[in-house]
Short mmCIF file of C-alpha atoms in Angstrom, two decimals:
data_model
loop_
_atom_site.label_atom_id
_atom_site.label_comp_id
_atom_site.label_asym_id
_atom_site.label_seq_id
_atom_site.Cartn_x
_atom_site.Cartn_y
_atom_site.Cartn_z
CA MET A 7 22.69 -6.79 -22.33
CA THR A 8 20.69 -3.61 -23.16
CA VAL A 9 17.53 -3.96 -25.00
CA ALA A 10 16.87 -1.51 -27.40
CA LEU A 11 13.34 -0.30 -28.00
CA SER A 12 11.87 2.18 -30.16
CA ALA A 13 9.62 4.74 -28.32
CA ASP A 14 6.47 3.11 -29.90
CA GLU A 15 7.64 -0.59 -28.84
CA ALA A 16 7.90 1.14 -25.20
CA ARG A 17 4.85 2.78 -25.32
CA ARG A 18 2.93 -0.56 -26.08
CA VAL A 19 4.96 -2.19 -23.59
CA ILE A 20 3.48 0.59 -20.84
CA LEU A 21 -0.14 0.00 -21.98
CA ARG A 22 0.10 -3.81 -21.83
CA ALA A 23 1.58 -3.62 -18.16
CA GLN A 24 -0.84 -0.94 -17.32
CA GLY A 25 -3.48 -3.06 -18.34
CA LEU A 26 -4.80 -1.03 -21.19
CA LEU A 27 -4.08 -3.26 -23.85
CA GLY A 28 -4.85 -6.79 -24.65
CA ALA A 29 -7.75 -8.84 -23.56
CA GLY A 30 -5.78 -10.13 -20.88
CA SER A 31 -5.55 -7.52 -18.80
CA ARG A 32 -9.54 -8.32 -17.43
CA ARG A 33 -8.82 -11.25 -16.22
CA GLY A 34 -9.62 -11.14 -12.57
CA GLY A 35 -11.38 -8.46 -12.36
CA ALA A 36 -10.75 -5.60 -9.98
CA PRO A 37 -8.61 -7.66 -7.42
CA ALA A 38 -6.20 -8.65 -10.53
CA THR A 39 -6.08 -4.72 -11.36
CA LEU A 40 -4.72 -3.94 -8.34
CA ARG A 41 -1.81 -6.35 -8.09
CA ARG A 42 -1.28 -5.68 -11.81
CA LEU A 43 -0.35 -1.69 -10.80
CA GLY A 44 0.96 -2.27 -7.48
CA ALA A 45 -0.41 1.00 -6.27
CA VAL A 46 -3.59 2.70 -6.65
CA GLN A 47 -3.55 6.35 -5.73
CA LEU A 48 -6.27 7.67 -3.17
CA ASP A 49 -8.02 11.14 -3.63
CA THR A 50 -10.52 13.02 -1.96
CA ILE A 51 -11.61 14.63 -5.37
CA SER A 52 -15.12 13.00 -6.78
CA VAL A 53 -16.48 13.91 -10.18
CA LEU A 54 -17.86 11.29 -11.99
CA ALA A 55 -16.76 8.90 -9.18
CA ARG A 56 -13.64 8.91 -6.89
CA SER A 57 -10.25 8.24 -8.60
CA HIS A 58 -9.33 4.73 -7.19
CA GLU A 59 -12.31 3.83 -8.74
CA LEU A 60 -11.90 5.40 -12.27
CA VAL A 61 -8.38 3.38 -12.21
CA ALA A 62 -10.62 0.17 -12.28
CA TYR A 63 -13.40 1.36 -14.63
CA ALA A 64 -10.32 2.70 -17.23
CA ARG A 65 -9.25 -0.70 -17.54
CA LEU A 66 -12.48 -3.08 -16.95
CA GLY A 67 -14.97 -1.08 -18.38
CA ALA A 68 -18.31 -0.67 -16.47
CA VAL A 69 -17.15 -2.86 -13.77
CA GLY A 70 -19.58 -2.96 -10.44
CA ARG A 71 -18.55 -0.23 -8.03
CA GLN A 72 -19.19 -2.20 -5.08
CA ASP A 73 -16.79 -5.18 -6.68
CA VAL A 74 -14.02 -2.23 -6.64
CA GLU A 75 -14.73 -1.50 -3.12
CA ARG A 76 -14.82 -5.05 -1.88
CA ALA A 77 -11.18 -5.45 -3.76
CA TYR A 78 -9.76 -2.42 -2.04
CA TRP A 79 -11.49 -2.92 1.53
CA ASP A 80 -13.04 -6.34 2.50
CA ASP A 81 -12.93 -8.50 5.46
CA PRO A 82 -10.49 -10.17 5.74
CA ALA A 83 -8.41 -7.37 4.24
CA GLN A 84 -7.33 -7.68 0.58
CA ALA A 85 -5.24 -4.53 0.66
CA PHE A 86 -4.14 -1.56 2.86
CA GLU A 87 -3.60 1.89 2.55
CA TYR A 88 -0.27 3.57 2.92
CA TRP A 89 2.36 6.03 1.44
CA CYS A 90 3.72 4.82 -1.86
CA HIS A 91 3.84 7.46 -5.07
CA ALA A 92 1.06 8.95 -2.67
CA ALA A 93 -1.73 7.98 -0.24
CA CYS A 94 -2.67 4.68 -2.69
CA VAL A 95 -4.35 1.34 -1.63
CA LEU A 96 -1.59 -1.25 -1.69
CA PRO A 97 -2.24 -5.09 -1.77
CA ILE A 98 -2.13 -6.97 1.68
CA ASP A 99 0.98 -8.84 0.45
CA HIS A 100 3.17 -5.36 0.19
CA TRP A 101 3.09 -4.95 3.84
CA PRO A 102 6.56 -6.21 4.85
CA LEU A 103 8.27 -4.30 1.97
CA TYR A 104 7.06 -0.86 3.35
CA ALA A 105 8.94 -1.61 6.60
CA PHE A 106 11.73 0.62 5.41
CA ARG A 107 9.11 3.64 5.31
CA ARG A 108 7.91 2.86 8.47
CA ARG A 109 11.27 2.49 9.98
CA TYR A 110 11.96 5.93 8.35
CA PHE A 111 8.85 7.94 9.95
CA HIS A 112 9.24 6.32 13.39
CA ALA A 113 12.83 7.57 13.54
CA ARG A 114 11.85 11.10 12.11
CA ARG A 115 8.86 11.46 15.04
CA TYR A 116 7.49 14.14 13.28
CA ARG A 117 4.30 14.26 11.09
CA TRP A 118 3.87 17.80 9.46
CA HIS A 119 2.88 18.76 12.75
CA GLU A 120 4.88 18.07 16.30
CA LEU A 121 3.53 14.83 18.16
CA PRO A 122 1.11 15.26 20.65
CA ASP A 123 1.74 13.90 23.82
CA SER A 124 -1.26 11.62 23.58
CA VAL A 125 0.24 9.07 21.32
CA ASP A 126 0.07 6.25 23.87
CA LYS A 127 -3.55 7.31 25.02
CA ILE A 128 -4.74 7.24 21.25
CA LEU A 129 -2.92 3.74 20.57
CA GLU A 130 -4.79 2.13 23.65
CA GLN A 131 -7.79 3.91 22.60
CA VAL A 132 -7.27 1.66 19.32
CA ARG A 133 -6.45 -1.37 21.35
CA GLU A 134 -9.47 -1.40 23.81
CA HIS A 135 -12.22 0.04 21.13
CA GLY A 136 -10.93 -0.68 18.04
CA PRO A 137 -11.60 -0.73 15.08
CA ILE A 138 -12.19 3.20 14.91
CA THR A 139 -12.37 6.23 12.71
CA THR A 140 -11.24 9.80 13.87
CA ALA A 141 -14.80 10.58 15.10
CA ASP A 142 -14.35 8.00 18.06
CA ILE A 143 -11.57 9.66 19.12
CA GLY A 144 -12.51 13.34 18.96
CA GLY A 145 -12.67 14.44 15.40
CA ALA A 146 -10.09 15.00 12.99
CA LYS A 147 -9.88 19.00 12.86
CA LYS A 148 -9.49 21.89 15.62
CA GLY A 149 -12.04 23.93 13.19
CA GLY A 150 -9.81 25.61 11.26
CA PRO A 151 -8.42 24.86 8.00
CA TRP A 152 -8.17 21.42 6.57
CA TRP A 153 -4.63 20.88 7.63
CA ASP A 154 -5.37 22.14 11.14
CA TRP A 155 -5.40 18.60 12.63
CA SER A 156 -6.43 17.70 16.07
CA ASP A 157 -4.06 16.25 18.40
CA SER A 158 -5.83 12.69 17.82
CA LYS A 159 -5.55 13.04 14.49
CA ILE A 160 -2.16 13.82 14.00
CA ALA A 161 -1.34 10.89 16.79
CA ILE A 162 -3.49 8.52 15.00
CA GLU A 163 -2.03 9.40 11.52
CA TRP A 164 1.33 8.92 12.80
CA LEU A 165 0.55 5.66 14.37
CA LEU A 166 -0.44 4.46 10.87
CA ASP A 167 2.97 5.96 9.39
CA THR A 168 4.90 3.91 11.42
CA GLY A 169 2.66 0.48 11.47
CA ALA A 170 1.35 0.32 14.72
CA VAL A 171 -2.06 0.90 13.43
CA VAL A 172 -3.02 0.30 9.70
CA CYS A 173 -6.44 1.21 7.94
CA THR A 174 -7.82 -1.87 5.85
CA ARG A 175 -11.25 -0.39 4.69
CA ARG A 176 -13.01 2.81 5.09
CA VAL A 177 -16.72 3.65 5.99
CA GLY A 178 -18.16 7.08 4.51
CA TRP A 179 -14.68 7.98 2.92
CA ARG A 180 -13.32 7.65 6.51
CA ARG A 181 -10.77 5.73 7.42
CA VAL A 182 -11.00 2.71 9.71
CA TYR A 183 -7.81 2.33 11.97
CA ASP A 184 -7.39 -1.15 13.79
CA LEU A 185 -3.81 -2.44 15.37
CA ALA A 186 -1.85 -4.22 12.41
CA GLU A 187 -1.59 -7.33 14.70
CA ARG A 188 -5.06 -7.65 14.23
CA ALA A 189 -5.75 -6.53 10.61
CA ILE A 190 -2.54 -7.87 8.88
CA PRO A 191 -2.22 -11.46 8.24
CA ALA A 192 0.29 -13.04 11.05
CA HIS A 193 2.61 -14.84 8.35
CA LEU A 194 2.96 -10.98 6.80
CA LEU A 195 3.67 -9.53 10.14
CA ALA A 196 6.36 -12.09 10.89
CA GLU A 197 8.50 -11.01 7.62
CA ASP A 198 11.26 -8.30 8.66
CA PRO A 199 13.18 -7.28 5.61
CA SER A 200 15.81 -5.14 5.44
CA ASP A 201 15.68 -1.65 3.72
CA ALA A 202 17.66 -2.69 1.16
CA GLU A 203 15.50 -5.79 0.50
CA CYS A 204 12.22 -3.72 0.71
CA VAL A 205 13.67 -1.20 -1.98
CA THR A 206 14.55 -4.24 -4.13
CA ARG A 207 11.52 -5.85 -3.84
CA LEU A 208 9.56 -2.68 -4.55
CA ALA A 209 11.93 -2.01 -7.48
CA GLY A 210 10.70 -5.03 -9.07
CA ILE A 211 6.83 -4.63 -8.37
CA ALA A 212 7.07 -0.82 -9.71
CA GLY A 213 9.15 -2.09 -12.67
CA ARG A 214 6.45 -4.81 -13.78
CA ALA A 215 3.45 -2.43 -12.97
CA LEU A 216 5.22 0.46 -15.20
CA GLY A 217 6.44 -1.93 -18.30
CA VAL A 218 9.44 0.16 -19.24
CA ALA A 219 10.71 2.94 -16.49
CA THR A 220 13.70 5.38 -16.51
CA ARG A 221 15.53 5.33 -12.67
CA ALA A 222 13.34 8.47 -12.26
CA ASP A 223 9.94 6.76 -13.09
CA LEU A 224 10.99 4.36 -10.64
CA VAL A 225 12.09 6.50 -7.64
CA ASP A 226 8.84 8.53 -8.55
CA PHE A 227 6.61 5.50 -8.27
CA LEU A 228 7.83 4.79 -5.16
CA ARG A 229 8.52 8.53 -3.64
CA LEU A 230 12.22 7.42 -2.67
CA LYS A 231 14.12 9.58 -0.32
CA PRO A 232 18.00 9.93 -1.26
CA ALA A 233 19.14 7.08 0.49
CA ALA A 234 16.32 4.85 -0.17
CA ALA A 235 17.15 5.81 -3.98
CA ALA A 236 20.73 4.59 -3.45
CA LEU A 237 19.41 1.37 -2.25
CA LEU A 238 17.37 1.37 -5.78
CA ASP A 239 20.39 1.78 -7.89
CA GLY A 240 22.29 -0.98 -5.98
CA ALA A 241 19.39 -3.01 -7.00
CA LEU A 242 19.19 -1.81 -10.21
CA LEU A 243 22.83 -2.48 -11.35
CA GLY A 244 23.50 -5.37 -9.54
CA GLY A 245 20.45 -7.28 -10.95
CA ASP A 246 18.80 -7.78 -7.77
CA ALA A 247 15.58 -5.89 -9.09
CA GLY A 248 15.18 -8.46 -11.79
CA LEU A 249 14.60 -5.66 -14.43
CA THR A 250 16.48 -5.70 -18.03
CA PRO A 251 18.39 -2.31 -19.00
CA VAL A 252 16.93 -1.05 -21.98
CA ARG A 253 17.55 1.96 -24.42
CA VAL A 254 14.48 3.57 -25.98
CA SER A 255 15.19 5.54 -29.20
CA GLY A 256 13.10 8.46 -29.83
CA TRP A 257 13.08 9.69 -26.05
CA PRO A 258 15.22 12.33 -24.52
CA ASP A 259 19.20 11.19 -24.18
CA ARG A 260 18.54 11.91 -20.40
CA SER A 261 15.84 9.28 -20.33
CA ALA A 262 16.88 6.98 -22.77
CA SER A 263 18.38 4.65 -20.86
CA ALA A 264 15.54 2.95 -18.69
CA TRP A 265 14.63 -0.47 -17.03
CA ALA A 266 11.79 -2.99 -18.36
CA ASP A 267 10.15 -6.16 -17.00
CA PRO A 268 11.99 -8.84 -18.95
CA ALA A 269 8.69 -11.07 -19.12
CA ALA A 270 7.10 -8.22 -20.75
CA LEU A 271 9.82 -7.98 -23.75
CA GLU A 272 9.23 -11.65 -24.27
CA THR A 273 6.00 -11.00 -26.59
CA GLU A 274 5.02 -8.47 -28.74
CA PRO A 275 1.83 -6.30 -26.88
CA ARG A 276 -0.94 -7.16 -29.27
CA GLY A 277 -4.75 -6.91 -28.72
CA ARG A 278 -7.34 -4.38 -28.14
CA HIS A 279 -6.86 -0.65 -27.02
CA ARG A 280 -9.00 0.54 -24.17
CA THR A 281 -10.66 4.00 -24.99
CA THR A 282 -11.39 5.64 -22.22
CA LEU A 283 -11.60 8.58 -19.70
CA LEU A 284 -8.08 8.40 -17.51
CA SER A 285 -8.24 9.85 -13.50
CA PRO A 286 -5.60 12.45 -13.45
CA PHE A 287 -3.97 10.27 -10.68
CA ASP A 288 -4.02 7.06 -12.81
CA SER A 289 -0.67 5.35 -12.79
CA LEU A 290 -0.29 5.84 -16.48
CA VAL A 291 -0.42 9.60 -16.43
CA TRP A 292 0.39 10.55 -12.29
CA ASP A 293 3.64 11.26 -13.28
CA ARG A 294 3.82 14.20 -15.48
CA GLY A 295 7.21 14.17 -16.94
CA ARG A 296 6.99 10.73 -18.12
CA THR A 297 3.42 11.15 -19.99
CA ALA A 298 5.23 13.94 -21.65
CA ARG A 299 7.77 11.51 -22.65
CA VAL A 300 5.63 8.54 -23.60
CA PHE A 301 2.63 9.90 -24.84
CA GLY A 302 3.92 14.01 -26.03
CA PHE A 303 1.20 15.02 -23.55
CA ASN A 304 1.42 17.89 -21.50
CA HIS A 305 -1.20 17.43 -18.39
CA ARG A 306 -1.78 19.46 -15.52
CA LEU A 307 -4.41 18.85 -12.69
CA GLU A 308 -5.92 22.45 -12.20
CA ALA A 309 -8.20 21.64 -9.53
CA TYR A 310 -6.19 23.72 -7.17
CA VAL A 311 -5.75 26.55 -9.69
CA PRO A 312 -7.89 29.77 -9.45
CA ARG A 313 -10.98 29.09 -11.64
CA GLU A 314 -9.95 32.30 -14.06
CA LYS A 315 -6.25 30.95 -14.60
CA ARG A 316 -7.47 27.34 -15.95
CA VAL A 317 -6.96 26.38 -19.48
CA HIS A 318 -8.77 22.77 -19.58
CA GLY A 319 -11.20 22.71 -16.65
CA TYR A 320 -11.12 21.58 -12.82
CA PHE A 321 -10.81 17.74 -13.09
CA THR A 322 -9.43 17.34 -16.56
CA MET A 323 -9.31 13.74 -17.55
CA PRO A 324 -7.20 12.58 -20.73
CA VAL A 325 -8.44 10.42 -23.35
CA LEU A 326 -6.93 7.30 -24.00
CA ALA A 327 -7.82 5.82 -27.64
CA GLY A 328 -5.89 3.62 -29.73
CA GLY A 329 -2.86 3.65 -27.30
CA ARG A 330 -2.64 7.40 -27.76
CA LEU A 331 -3.54 10.50 -25.51
CA ILE A 332 -5.97 11.81 -27.99
CA GLY A 333 -8.04 14.69 -26.00
CA ARG A 334 -9.29 15.83 -22.52
CA VAL A 335 -12.64 16.18 -21.19
CA ASP A 336 -13.61 18.31 -18.05
CA PRO A 337 -16.38 16.16 -16.59
CA ALA A 338 -19.60 16.72 -14.42
CA ARG A 339 -23.17 15.38 -13.88
CA GLU A 340 -26.40 17.02 -13.54
CA GLY A 341 -28.91 14.80 -12.70
CA SER A 342 -29.12 11.87 -15.16
CA THR A 343 -26.77 13.66 -17.46
CA LEU A 344 -23.23 13.48 -18.07
CA VAL A 345 -21.71 17.17 -18.95
CA GLY A 346 -18.64 17.80 -21.11
CA ARG A 347 -17.89 21.15 -19.43
CA GLN A 348 -14.82 21.49 -21.86
CA VAL A 349 -13.88 19.09 -24.31
CA SER A 350 -10.84 19.27 -26.23
CA LEU A 351 -8.76 17.01 -29.26
CA GLU A 352 -4.69 17.27 -29.37
CA PRO A 353 -3.14 18.85 -32.24
CA GLY A 354 -2.60 16.30 -35.12
CA VAL A 355 -5.62 13.86 -34.21
CA ASN A 356 -7.94 13.48 -37.27
CA ARG A 357 -11.15 15.67 -35.82
CA HIS A 358 -13.55 12.95 -37.16
CA ARG A 359 -11.79 10.13 -35.48
CA GLY A 360 -11.07 11.70 -32.61
CA ALA A 361 -14.86 12.75 -32.25
CA GLY A 362 -15.47 9.10 -32.63
CA ALA A 363 -13.36 8.09 -30.10
CA LEU A 364 -14.44 10.89 -27.76
CA ALA A 365 -18.06 10.29 -28.16
CA ASP A 366 -17.68 6.65 -27.19
CA ALA A 367 -15.40 7.43 -24.10
CA LEU A 368 -18.23 9.83 -23.03
CA TRP A 369 -21.28 7.51 -23.36
CA GLU A 370 -19.38 4.67 -21.67
CA ALA A 371 -18.78 6.62 -18.46
CA ALA A 372 -22.26 7.90 -18.65
CA SER A 373 -23.62 4.65 -18.72
CA TRP A 374 -21.02 3.43 -15.94
CA VAL A 375 -22.23 6.20 -13.56
CA GLY A 376 -26.10 5.78 -14.55
CA CYS A 377 -26.60 8.88 -16.88
CA ASP A 378 -28.86 8.03 -20.12
CA ALA A 379 -27.43 11.73 -21.75
CA VAL A 380 -24.48 13.51 -22.81
CA ARG A 381 -24.02 17.21 -22.87
CA VAL A 382 -21.12 19.19 -24.15
CA ASP A 383 -20.99 22.53 -22.83
CA ARG A 384 -17.73 24.16 -24.54
CA VAL A 385 -15.49 22.64 -27.54
CA ASP A 386 -12.98 24.00 -30.02
CA PRO A 387 -15.09 25.01 -32.82
CA ASP A 388 -13.40 23.15 -35.58
CA LEU A 389 -14.51 19.68 -33.40
CA SER A 390 -18.21 20.87 -32.77
CA THR A 391 -19.93 19.27 -35.15
CA PRO A 392 -18.24 16.33 -35.71
CA LEU A 393 -18.13 15.82 -31.94
CA GLN A 394 -22.15 16.27 -32.11
CA ASP A 395 -22.86 14.16 -34.83
CA ALA A 396 -20.57 11.22 -33.12
CA LEU A 397 -23.06 11.80 -29.98
CA THR A 398 -26.36 10.82 -31.81
CA ARG A 399 -25.11 8.45 -33.82
#
């Protein structure tokens, strides 16, 4: 039976599923946040902090950054890095479920570059001398652009893709590679689910993490290629994914038919909304089409856009308040000052209430990263006075 939801009901279910509505989402700290989200995207950009740290902060507030690191990379392994929506930190228990992707990479025998003859040699180096970083095997680059990888980097990354080696921790942002048989618990290595079983179980994980999701949302969460997406269809329509069909009024017709975590539909989402800055790579907003559908918010990462063509800024962070995306902040740090290089409210947001929420989000973020002052450089003219008043209250 298909459950009817309004757009507002769907939005609140999504916020609770994502750990951004209700006090219960804070229980268990960063390890529980990783399990709740199913995947935390990694990225090299670091402004206030790296994106994987910002994801935990958005849900938990001023969580210790070392607590976040321990939740992701610890000994024994609590998580591993692999390809989900993108390069992500994933709970260690999910290792068997990515066997379908490891098999795909192994059959493909290509990784953006042709595989070098040194793959077996690099694997033997890991076996004899691991855990290792790329520095231990000759470096990551040939000396050109970032994509001009050395043969050893190509080899070790292909071994990571295919599951011969695994990364369960980083040192100075460098991946540390070790044999999967040494780093992954034996009972997880022993599991060998079929491709259909992998996709079915991952669909349930993605559905619970997203709360309410269209087929396209689930495909995007897991970045499924056509053959795997066909397996997803079978799991959804056959009920094996454990998700309930819903229809969301107020969503575009092509997206109104969706799927929901049945447990999330049993109770009405209640509790305190988080007011916070969000990483552009946060799973609440990483899918731009879904973000526009759920929140009416059009967001684009402009880090790779030429400076003169940027509209909102280099690393613009959406501002969540009251369960809505109400504005944007392009942040920076100058010594002990958190700087809003560019700050704006969305059309239709009350400027006084919005200014208060922006100020709260800026001050909490400043405190978390060790700043004791906040400065705003550029702001919409009609927001300038209310925001300055809110910041100095």
